[in-house]
């Protein structure tokens, strides 16, 4: 005897076959190889994944990234796994936070190695009993998914739906990159709305970004906590960054100048100086001396750089301070541009994408001392 299902199928073969294949498609779960980490590419897929965890009161932590993962990203993911049942890592190179003349086209995209790194980290997390959860999903959307009305463009006067926070987005990084924080805030608002995490994780490395995101969460009453992870550095002090691959060997060894300058300024504060001149003077002495030393070398050996800013700012507003109030502390931050390698030698490692100028940023928190 034929089953009821088979009879139905023979009565309505095309419809049944269509439904069956649709079901197969919707249940096919893409995962990172050798792991149970789901790869979610659409807003709907995230929502479908998220709903049962919401109903079960499971905590979800979101770590937004642009990929090219390094230990700085991984330390945020580890922190998220300690505090949440599920960690979602987003990997999306958001064009809206790149200026028209910036490095969007050459920004390192390393999807396969990012997946391997996440699978390896997830295995480590499973072995470590101190974690509440593991990496459950990677959200890797396309730009058309993230900008459903069409990508508005990278120009300052682009028309579109943006989140902007002023004046904090206009100073320091925002002074030279006028659309940067608008792009960051807009994409983070989208990611937060899509994933609806209980906690979001950002690195201290991008201090002004942390101030902008905290302000956005506060001013738009977003129901989540913002957690800030410490800056992870190379042993010589250089802050890890996906953009460090642009440096190449010659500029890499000179790139410690920024962290050394900020450390010298911090020492002034720790030794009891609270005025801007003493604190920033120490940083400027390091950058000036380092550049002078480099200029004694031949063009085949030397490295040139330009200081964009060295700042002493209020931790809440990023406005410049003339004096640190030790009750509040301050933020020392800096940006400098490592110029393209001069007189490159045959076979010299010029870094990813042939060694364009590389902008480095770094910061140190001056902790309240009373
Ligand atoms: P990105 O992929 O560069 O957009 O960075 C994603 C997140 O990782 C941001 O919250 C960054 O602040 C954070 N991050 C980047 N570099 C470091 C680092 N060296 N230490 C800690 N966090 C970092």
XYZ file of C-alpha atoms and ligand atoms in Angstrom:
393
model
C 0.000 0.000 0.000
C 1.242 3.451 -0.857
C 1.740 5.870 2.040
C -0.495 8.942 2.371
C 2.530 11.152 1.769
C 3.420 9.253 -1.398
C -0.175 9.475 -2.594
C -0.170 13.214 -1.925
C 3.136 13.541 -3.689
C 1.850 11.798 -6.771
C -1.266 14.014 -6.734
C 0.779 17.193 -6.464
C 4.274 16.275 -7.523
C 5.646 19.694 -8.468
C 4.404 21.456 -5.313
C 5.614 18.729 -2.956
C 8.988 18.583 -4.612
C 9.327 22.370 -4.383
C 8.450 22.360 -0.685
C 10.781 19.463 0.029
C 13.696 21.178 -1.632
C 12.858 24.483 0.095
C 12.943 22.683 3.451
C 16.249 21.057 2.633
C 17.636 24.475 1.754
C 16.376 26.161 4.889
C 17.773 23.402 7.112
C 21.170 23.335 5.426
C 23.361 24.970 8.020
C 26.587 26.455 6.825
C 29.285 26.104 9.450
C 32.969 26.894 9.662
C 34.807 23.645 8.768
C 35.863 21.512 11.778
C 33.619 23.488 14.099
C 30.001 24.023 15.060
C 30.250 27.777 14.399
C 27.321 28.786 12.196
C 27.962 31.141 9.295
C 25.045 33.538 9.062
C 24.889 35.808 6.045
C 21.498 37.478 6.261
C 19.509 39.471 8.776
C 16.764 36.826 8.638
C 19.245 34.046 9.381
C 20.502 35.901 12.460
C 16.965 36.574 13.656
C 15.992 32.918 13.225
C 19.106 31.838 15.120
C 18.611 34.446 17.830
C 14.918 33.969 18.700
C 15.115 30.677 20.669
C 18.085 31.966 22.675
C 16.051 35.029 23.599
C 13.147 32.833 24.761
C 15.580 30.664 26.740
C 17.140 33.737 28.401
C 20.558 32.816 27.036
C 23.067 35.675 27.031
C 24.468 36.699 23.669
C 27.672 38.724 23.321
C 28.579 40.442 20.052
C 32.145 41.176 18.920
C 32.055 43.419 15.829
C 35.146 43.161 13.599
C 36.303 43.841 10.065
C 38.105 40.483 9.921
C 41.860 40.003 9.372
C 41.663 38.627 12.890
C 44.555 38.930 15.319
C 45.094 38.445 19.054
C 43.408 41.790 19.813
C 40.157 40.485 18.332
C 40.631 37.091 19.986
C 41.030 38.589 23.444
C 37.637 40.297 22.996
C 36.075 37.009 21.890
C 37.575 35.220 24.915
C 36.140 37.874 27.214
C 32.748 37.532 25.512
C 32.836 33.733 25.946
C 33.523 34.119 29.668
C 30.432 36.263 30.101
C 27.870 34.951 27.582
C 26.280 31.652 26.574
C 26.706 32.517 22.899
C 29.281 34.685 21.158
C 28.544 36.163 17.747
C 31.521 37.563 15.836
C 30.630 39.848 12.974
C 33.054 40.138 10.084
C 32.151 42.987 7.788
C 34.380 45.567 6.118
C 32.024 48.510 6.298
C 32.587 50.873 3.359
C 30.792 53.712 5.125
C 33.621 54.172 7.602
C 36.271 54.535 4.901
C 36.826 57.936 3.333
C 36.827 58.125 -0.468
C 40.624 58.264 -0.565
C 41.176 55.604 2.111
C 42.250 51.975 1.849
C 38.911 50.182 1.376
C 40.079 48.405 -1.799
C 43.274 47.081 -0.224
C 41.973 46.423 3.313
C 43.150 42.873 4.160
C 40.415 40.293 3.630
C 41.454 36.920 5.059
C 38.210 34.950 5.331
C 39.693 31.440 5.173
C 42.340 32.098 7.786
C 39.806 33.990 9.951
C 37.598 30.872 9.881
C 40.513 28.635 10.880
C 41.462 31.027 13.689
C 37.892 31.078 15.004
C 37.579 27.273 14.831
C 40.865 26.920 16.768
C 39.852 29.488 19.360
C 36.484 27.787 19.790
C 38.231 24.479 20.530
C 40.372 26.259 23.151
C 37.231 27.778 24.669
C 35.650 24.312 24.878
C 38.688 23.021 26.790
C 38.626 25.913 29.244
C 36.056 25.267 31.962
C 35.945 28.925 32.960
C 33.762 29.963 30.040
C 30.013 30.394 30.051
C 29.821 29.877 26.301
C 31.591 29.515 23.000
C 31.563 31.028 19.549
C 28.150 30.172 18.196
C 28.028 32.163 14.990
C 29.845 34.413 12.573
C 27.732 37.062 10.935
C 29.244 37.884 7.541
C 26.764 39.989 5.594
C 27.065 41.634 2.189
C 26.788 45.383 1.742
C 23.365 45.039 0.099
C 22.191 43.139 3.180
C 23.520 45.826 5.522
C 22.219 48.752 3.455
C 18.780 47.560 2.267
C 17.897 50.942 0.731
C 21.169 50.957 -1.208
C 24.629 51.958 -0.051
C 24.539 55.729 0.504
C 28.146 56.394 -0.522
C 31.261 57.516 1.301
C 31.056 61.243 0.672
C 30.609 63.710 3.512
C 27.332 64.956 1.989
C 25.964 61.498 1.089
C 22.243 61.207 1.627
C 21.014 58.216 3.580
C 20.132 56.875 7.000
C 23.020 57.610 9.333
C 23.699 57.728 13.041
C 25.958 60.608 13.957
C 27.152 61.707 17.335
C 28.597 65.169 17.676
C 30.847 66.784 18.735
C 32.764 63.688 19.889
C 32.978 62.407 16.293
C 34.503 65.643 15.020
C 37.722 65.746 17.028
C 40.955 63.692 16.833
C 40.267 60.763 14.467
C 37.156 62.576 13.237
C 39.110 65.728 12.394
C 40.967 64.017 9.544
C 38.402 61.289 8.825
C 35.155 63.233 8.742
C 32.840 60.318 7.901
C 34.606 57.699 10.010
C 32.538 57.746 13.196
C 29.301 58.277 11.270
C 30.129 55.041 9.439
C 31.109 53.230 12.637
C 28.038 54.351 14.606
C 25.702 53.547 11.722
C 27.028 50.042 11.156
C 27.148 49.290 14.879
C 23.545 50.441 15.311
C 22.592 48.038 12.515
C 24.618 45.167 14.000
C 23.157 45.782 17.458
C 19.608 45.793 16.049
C 20.218 42.631 14.053
C 21.933 40.557 16.754
C 20.249 42.126 19.803
C 23.107 41.176 22.113
C 23.097 41.619 25.864
C 26.716 42.762 25.688
C 28.921 44.231 22.979
C 32.712 44.102 23.063
C 35.124 46.752 21.798
C 38.874 47.210 22.135
C 40.571 49.981 24.093
C 42.924 50.235 21.100
C 40.309 52.429 19.381
C 39.551 54.617 22.361
C 37.511 57.278 20.596
C 35.381 54.535 19.061
C 34.626 53.229 22.565
C 33.523 56.720 23.634
C 31.294 57.071 20.555
C 29.700 53.637 21.042
C 29.099 54.173 24.758
C 27.457 57.502 23.960
C 25.305 55.943 21.255
C 24.136 53.189 23.619
C 23.369 55.791 26.298
C 21.689 58.408 24.105
C 19.572 55.924 22.107
C 18.707 53.842 25.201
C 20.027 50.648 23.620
C 19.440 47.725 25.997
C 22.986 46.368 26.171
C 26.229 46.766 28.075
C 29.385 47.986 26.379
C 32.496 46.106 27.508
C 35.973 47.364 26.714
C 38.912 44.945 26.372
C 42.533 45.939 26.991
C 44.818 46.802 24.062
C 46.879 43.785 23.009
C 50.433 44.644 21.951
C 53.450 43.072 20.304
C 56.282 42.397 22.788
C 57.971 45.665 21.708
C 54.841 47.704 22.476
C 53.286 48.141 19.016
C 49.514 47.808 19.341
C 48.184 44.970 17.185
C 46.180 46.144 14.213
C 44.920 44.538 11.007
C 46.653 47.395 9.200
C 50.130 46.531 10.568
C 50.548 44.179 7.587
C 50.951 47.276 5.418
C 54.177 48.248 7.213
C 56.834 45.844 5.905
C 60.027 45.141 7.852
C 61.750 48.539 7.721
C 58.797 50.583 8.938
C 57.729 47.861 11.375
C 60.844 48.299 13.530
C 60.361 52.085 13.641
C 56.623 51.845 14.318
C 57.172 51.559 18.070
C 57.720 55.334 18.164
C 54.058 56.025 18.928
C 53.732 53.658 21.886
C 57.099 54.871 23.218
C 55.945 58.493 22.988
C 52.704 57.746 24.827
C 54.561 55.766 27.509
C 56.912 58.716 28.078
C 53.899 61.005 28.529
C 52.256 58.528 30.888
C 55.425 58.454 32.990
C 55.139 62.210 33.542
C 51.604 61.732 34.876
C 52.603 58.799 37.066
C 55.468 60.927 38.414
C 52.972 63.598 39.465
C 52.754 66.070 36.542
C 49.188 67.015 35.610
C 49.775 69.891 33.183
C 49.513 69.480 29.437
C 52.959 70.910 28.636
C 54.856 68.480 30.861
C 52.830 65.443 29.798
C 52.687 66.063 26.047
C 56.190 67.580 25.983
C 57.587 64.183 26.950
C 55.752 62.517 24.045
C 56.865 65.157 21.546
C 60.489 64.741 22.680
C 60.317 61.037 21.756
C 58.810 61.625 18.294
C 61.223 64.487 17.525
C 64.314 62.575 18.702
C 63.272 59.439 16.829
C 62.754 61.340 13.596
C 66.112 63.117 14.006
C 67.830 59.747 14.492
C 66.166 58.379 11.385
C 67.272 61.394 9.363
C 70.924 60.652 10.168
C 70.481 57.377 8.221
C 70.721 56.999 4.448
C 67.487 56.987 2.361
C 67.866 53.205 1.864
C 67.675 52.644 5.613
C 65.637 55.418 7.135
C 61.941 55.688 7.944
C 60.061 58.949 7.833
C 56.815 59.677 9.624
C 54.511 62.601 10.279
C 52.739 63.121 13.576
C 49.053 63.765 13.013
C 48.240 64.484 16.666
C 49.261 63.664 20.195
C 46.359 64.428 22.474
C 45.558 64.700 26.147
C 41.786 64.501 26.413
C 38.863 64.114 28.749
C 37.819 60.424 28.994
C 34.099 61.193 28.578
C 34.133 63.770 25.787
C 37.565 63.479 24.151
C 37.868 67.289 24.445
C 41.440 68.505 24.956
C 42.602 69.146 28.519
C 45.048 71.786 29.701
C 45.334 70.052 33.064
C 44.429 66.515 34.147
C 42.114 66.358 37.126
C 43.544 63.339 38.954
C 40.017 62.472 40.113
C 38.977 61.889 36.476
C 42.219 60.892 34.769
C 42.583 61.400 31.036
C 43.237 59.791 27.684
C 46.592 60.091 25.996
C 46.203 59.258 22.343
C 48.129 59.738 19.163
C 48.112 59.147 15.445
C 51.014 59.197 13.071
C 51.559 58.471 9.445
C 54.450 56.207 8.484
C 55.429 57.484 5.053
C 56.103 55.123 2.128
C 59.519 53.442 2.199
C 62.215 55.602 0.560
C 64.643 54.126 -1.966
C 63.259 50.576 -1.675
C 65.924 47.910 -2.077
C 65.759 44.938 -4.430
C 63.471 42.340 -2.819
C 62.720 44.510 0.201
C 59.546 43.631 2.118
C 57.400 46.720 1.624
C 54.324 45.268 3.274
C 50.827 44.393 2.067
C 49.773 46.262 -1.057
C 53.234 47.628 -1.855
C 53.757 49.890 1.111
C 51.454 52.926 0.942
C 51.568 55.391 3.869
C 50.270 53.701 7.024
C 48.384 55.556 9.704
C 48.988 54.185 13.202
C 46.869 55.037 16.224
C 47.363 54.190 19.870
C 46.382 55.413 23.307
C 46.974 55.014 27.015
C 44.427 55.631 29.731
C 45.672 57.866 32.552
C 43.791 56.295 35.428
C 42.298 58.456 38.141
C 44.903 58.659 40.886
C 42.831 59.898 43.834
P 38.621 46.114 13.618
O 38.529 44.768 12.995
O 39.946 46.773 13.421
O 37.441 46.993 13.293
O 38.542 45.875 15.185
C 37.482 45.160 15.769
C 37.559 45.322 17.267
O 38.809 44.834 17.727
C 37.460 46.792 17.689
O 36.658 46.875 18.848
C 38.890 47.137 17.983
O 39.028 48.168 18.936
C 39.405 45.823 18.544
N 40.865 45.769 18.438
C 41.627 46.020 17.355
N 42.938 45.944 17.669
C 43.004 45.644 18.987
C 44.065 45.436 19.910
N 45.343 45.532 19.538
N 43.752 45.158 21.186
C 42.453 45.058 21.589
N 41.407 45.239 20.768
C 41.668 45.531 19.482
